[in-house]
Amino acid sequence: MNVEFKYSLGDVVRTRRGDSGKVVAMSVSEGRNGFGLFKSYRLELDDDTQSWCPEFKIDSVVGW
């Protein structure tokens, strides 16, 4: 399965919630509701925690 991700490893992104983090992993799974593939990113946040974030909740790239 060849999946094109919108963001790359190392990108620093801002989420719609207002926090930011560096992309450290990417994951894709099949959607259950018929909308196809569901892409998400593992973000390393400023407070040294990590969290998975779906692609649609990421607002923009703010740095590298």
N, CA, C and O of each residue as an XYZ file, in Angstrom:
256
protein
N       0.844     -1.173      0.000
C       0.000      0.000      0.000
C       0.894      1.241      0.000
O       1.697      1.431      0.913
N       0.756      2.062     -0.998
C       1.547      3.283     -1.114
C       0.690      4.467     -0.664
O      -0.259      4.851     -1.348
N       1.031      5.040      0.487
C       0.251      6.136      1.062
C       1.089      7.397      1.080
O       2.238      7.379      1.522
N       0.523      8.483      0.604
C       1.228      9.765      0.608
C       0.799     10.571      1.832
O      -0.374     10.911      1.990
N       1.769     10.868      2.691
C       1.480     11.649      3.888
C       1.679     13.123      3.601
O       2.561     13.498      2.829
N       0.864     13.955      4.219
C       0.930     15.400      4.005
C       2.149     16.017      4.698
O       2.728     16.984      4.201
N       2.535     15.453      5.851
C       3.660     15.977      6.622
C       4.768     14.936      6.660
O       4.524     13.757      6.405
N       5.983     15.367      6.976
C       7.149     14.484      6.963
C       7.744     14.367      8.364
O       7.505     15.203      9.236
N       8.530     13.299      8.551
C       9.245     13.143      9.811
C      10.121     14.365     10.058
O      10.802     14.833      9.145
N      10.110     14.879     11.263
C      10.918     16.043     11.603
C      10.190     17.370     11.476
O      10.642     18.369     12.034
N       9.069     17.405     10.751
C       8.290     18.643     10.662
C       7.770     19.025     12.046
O       7.332     18.165     12.810
N       7.819     20.302     12.359
C       7.188     20.797     13.574
C       5.852     21.397     13.150
O       5.799     22.321     12.338
N       4.781     20.857     13.712
C       3.441     21.252     13.285
C       2.650     21.826     14.456
O       2.928     21.541     15.621
N       1.661     22.640     14.111
C       0.732     23.180     15.112
C      -0.626     22.524     14.894
O      -1.105     22.419     13.765
N      -1.238     22.086     15.989
C      -2.549     21.451     15.890
C      -3.649     22.499     16.015
O      -3.402     23.627     16.441
N      -4.844     22.119     15.645
C      -5.971     23.050     15.760
C      -6.285     23.386     17.201
O      -6.951     24.383     17.478
N      -5.802     22.547     18.137
C      -6.000     22.800     19.567
C      -5.042     23.870     20.069
O      -5.231     24.409     21.160
N      -4.004     24.186     19.275
C      -3.082     25.259     19.636
C      -1.730     24.802     20.131
O      -0.836     25.630     20.310
N      -1.544     23.485     20.363
C      -0.227     23.033     20.786
C       0.609     22.683     19.564
O       0.088     22.599     18.452
N       1.896     22.479     19.769
C       2.769     22.156     18.650
C       3.675     21.002     19.033
O       3.895     20.733     20.214
N       4.199     20.322     18.016
C       5.091     19.207     18.268
C       5.775     18.750     16.999
O       5.368     19.108     15.893
N       6.834     17.945     17.169
C       7.604     17.424     16.046
C       7.061     16.055     15.654
O       6.798     15.218     16.518
N       6.893     15.827     14.350
C       6.426     14.539     13.851
C       7.539     13.502     14.013
O       8.615     13.652     13.434
N       7.283     12.456     14.795
C       8.285     11.421     15.037
C       7.864     10.060     14.482
O       8.683      9.141     14.434
N       6.609      9.912     14.065
C       6.140      8.663     13.461
C       4.847      8.936     12.713
O       4.147      9.908     12.998
N       4.534      8.073     11.755
C       3.318      8.217     10.967
C       2.629      6.870     10.885
O       3.284      5.829     10.852
N       1.305      6.892     10.851
C       0.544      5.655     10.827
C      -0.670      5.820      9.921
O      -1.205      6.919      9.771
N      -1.094      4.715      9.324
C      -2.299      4.741      8.502
C      -3.128      3.512      8.835
O      -2.594      2.422      9.037
N      -4.439      3.702      8.889
C      -5.341      2.581      9.115
C      -6.562      2.753      8.221
O      -6.828      3.845      7.719
N      -7.295      1.673      8.031
C      -8.479      1.699      7.168
C      -9.643      2.297      7.940
O      -9.898      1.922      9.084
N     -10.346      3.225      7.311
C     -11.497      3.835      7.961
C     -12.668      2.877      8.036
O     -12.903      2.103      7.109
N     -13.395      2.924      9.126
C     -14.543      2.032      9.303
C     -15.811      2.598      8.688
O     -16.761      1.856      8.437
N     -15.840      3.883      8.447
C     -17.068      4.521      7.978
C     -17.115      4.670      6.456
O     -17.959      5.398      5.933
N     -16.229      3.995      5.750
C     -16.274      4.044      4.296
C     -15.553      5.226      3.682
O     -15.622      5.410      2.467
N     -14.861      6.037      4.476
C     -14.164      7.205      3.947
C     -12.729      6.908      3.560
O     -11.978      7.835      3.256
N     -12.323      5.643      3.562
C     -10.987      5.299      3.107
C      -9.956      5.298      4.213
O     -10.250      4.971      5.363
N      -8.729      5.673      3.842
C      -7.608      5.593      4.766
C      -7.623      6.735      5.780
O      -7.981      7.871      5.469
N      -7.223      6.392      6.994
C      -7.170      7.352      8.078
C      -5.712      7.528      8.467
O      -5.088      6.600      8.982
N      -5.166      8.721      8.222
C      -3.745      8.973      8.494
C      -3.590      9.736      9.805
O      -4.340     10.669     10.089
N      -2.607      9.323     10.595
C      -2.321     10.033     11.835
C      -0.819     10.119     12.047
O      -0.041      9.379     11.445
N      -0.439     11.032     12.909
C       0.974     11.344     13.152
C       1.249     11.286     14.641
O       0.439     11.748     15.445
N       2.392     10.719     15.013
C       2.823     10.741     16.416
C       3.665     11.989     16.605
O       4.688     12.166     15.945
N       3.230     12.851     17.507
C       3.906     14.118     17.741
C       4.641     14.080     19.069
O       4.112     13.598     20.071
N       5.871     14.594     19.067
C       6.623     14.811     20.297
C       6.375     16.255     20.696
O       6.851     17.177     20.034
N       5.634     16.453     21.768
C       5.199     17.784     22.163
C       6.293     18.522     22.931
O       7.296     17.930     23.332
N       6.085     19.815     23.128
C       7.064     20.675     23.801
C       7.381     20.207     25.220
O       8.484     20.442     25.712
N       6.422     19.545     25.887
C       6.636     19.118     27.270
C       7.224     17.706     27.357
O       7.131     17.057     28.399
N       7.830     17.231     26.262
C       8.492     15.925     26.181
C       7.540     14.729     26.224
O       7.994     13.595     26.377
N       6.240     14.954     26.093
C       5.297     13.838     25.969
C       5.075     13.559     24.485
O       5.429     14.374     23.633
N       4.495     12.416     24.187
C       4.166     12.081     22.806
C       2.683     11.768     22.701
O       2.087     11.241     23.641
N       2.090     12.089     21.564
C       0.660     11.895     21.383
C       0.361     11.648     19.907
O       0.983     12.257     19.036
N      -0.594     10.754     19.623
C      -1.053     10.549     18.247
C      -2.066     11.617     17.889
O      -2.922     11.962     18.704
N      -1.977     12.143     16.679
C      -2.878     13.193     16.226
C      -3.338     12.882     14.801
O      -2.500     12.701     13.918
N      -4.646     12.816     14.558
C      -5.110     12.593     13.184
C      -4.754     13.770     12.280
O      -4.672     14.913     12.729
N      -4.544     13.469     10.995
C      -4.097     14.491     10.051
C      -5.020     15.703     10.005
O      -4.549     16.834      9.888
N      -6.336     15.479     10.096
C      -7.264     16.601      9.955
C      -7.222     17.558     11.146
O      -7.769     18.658     11.069
N      -6.577     17.154     12.251
C      -6.465     18.044     13.405
C      -5.181     18.859     13.395
O      -4.943     19.645     14.312
N      -4.344     18.683     12.365
C      -3.109     19.471     12.239
C      -3.401     20.682     11.359
O      -3.971     20.553     10.276
N      -3.007     21.848     11.832
C      -3.335     23.086     11.154
C      -2.255     23.526     10.178
O      -2.572     23.916      9.053
N      -0.988     23.475     10.578
C       0.076     23.988      9.717
C       1.440     23.525     10.183
O       1.601     23.039     11.302
N       2.433     23.685      9.298
C       3.822     23.439      9.646
C       4.404     24.745     10.172
O       4.236     25.794      9.549
N       5.089     24.690     11.319
C       5.649     25.915     11.893
C       7.164     25.912     11.909
O       7.769     26.910     12.301
N       7.800     24.822     11.495
C       9.258     24.797     11.457
C       9.775     23.386     11.282
O       8.998     22.447     11.112
N      11.113     23.235     11.325
C      11.748     21.932     11.154
C      12.784     21.744     12.221
O      13.445     20.707     12.264
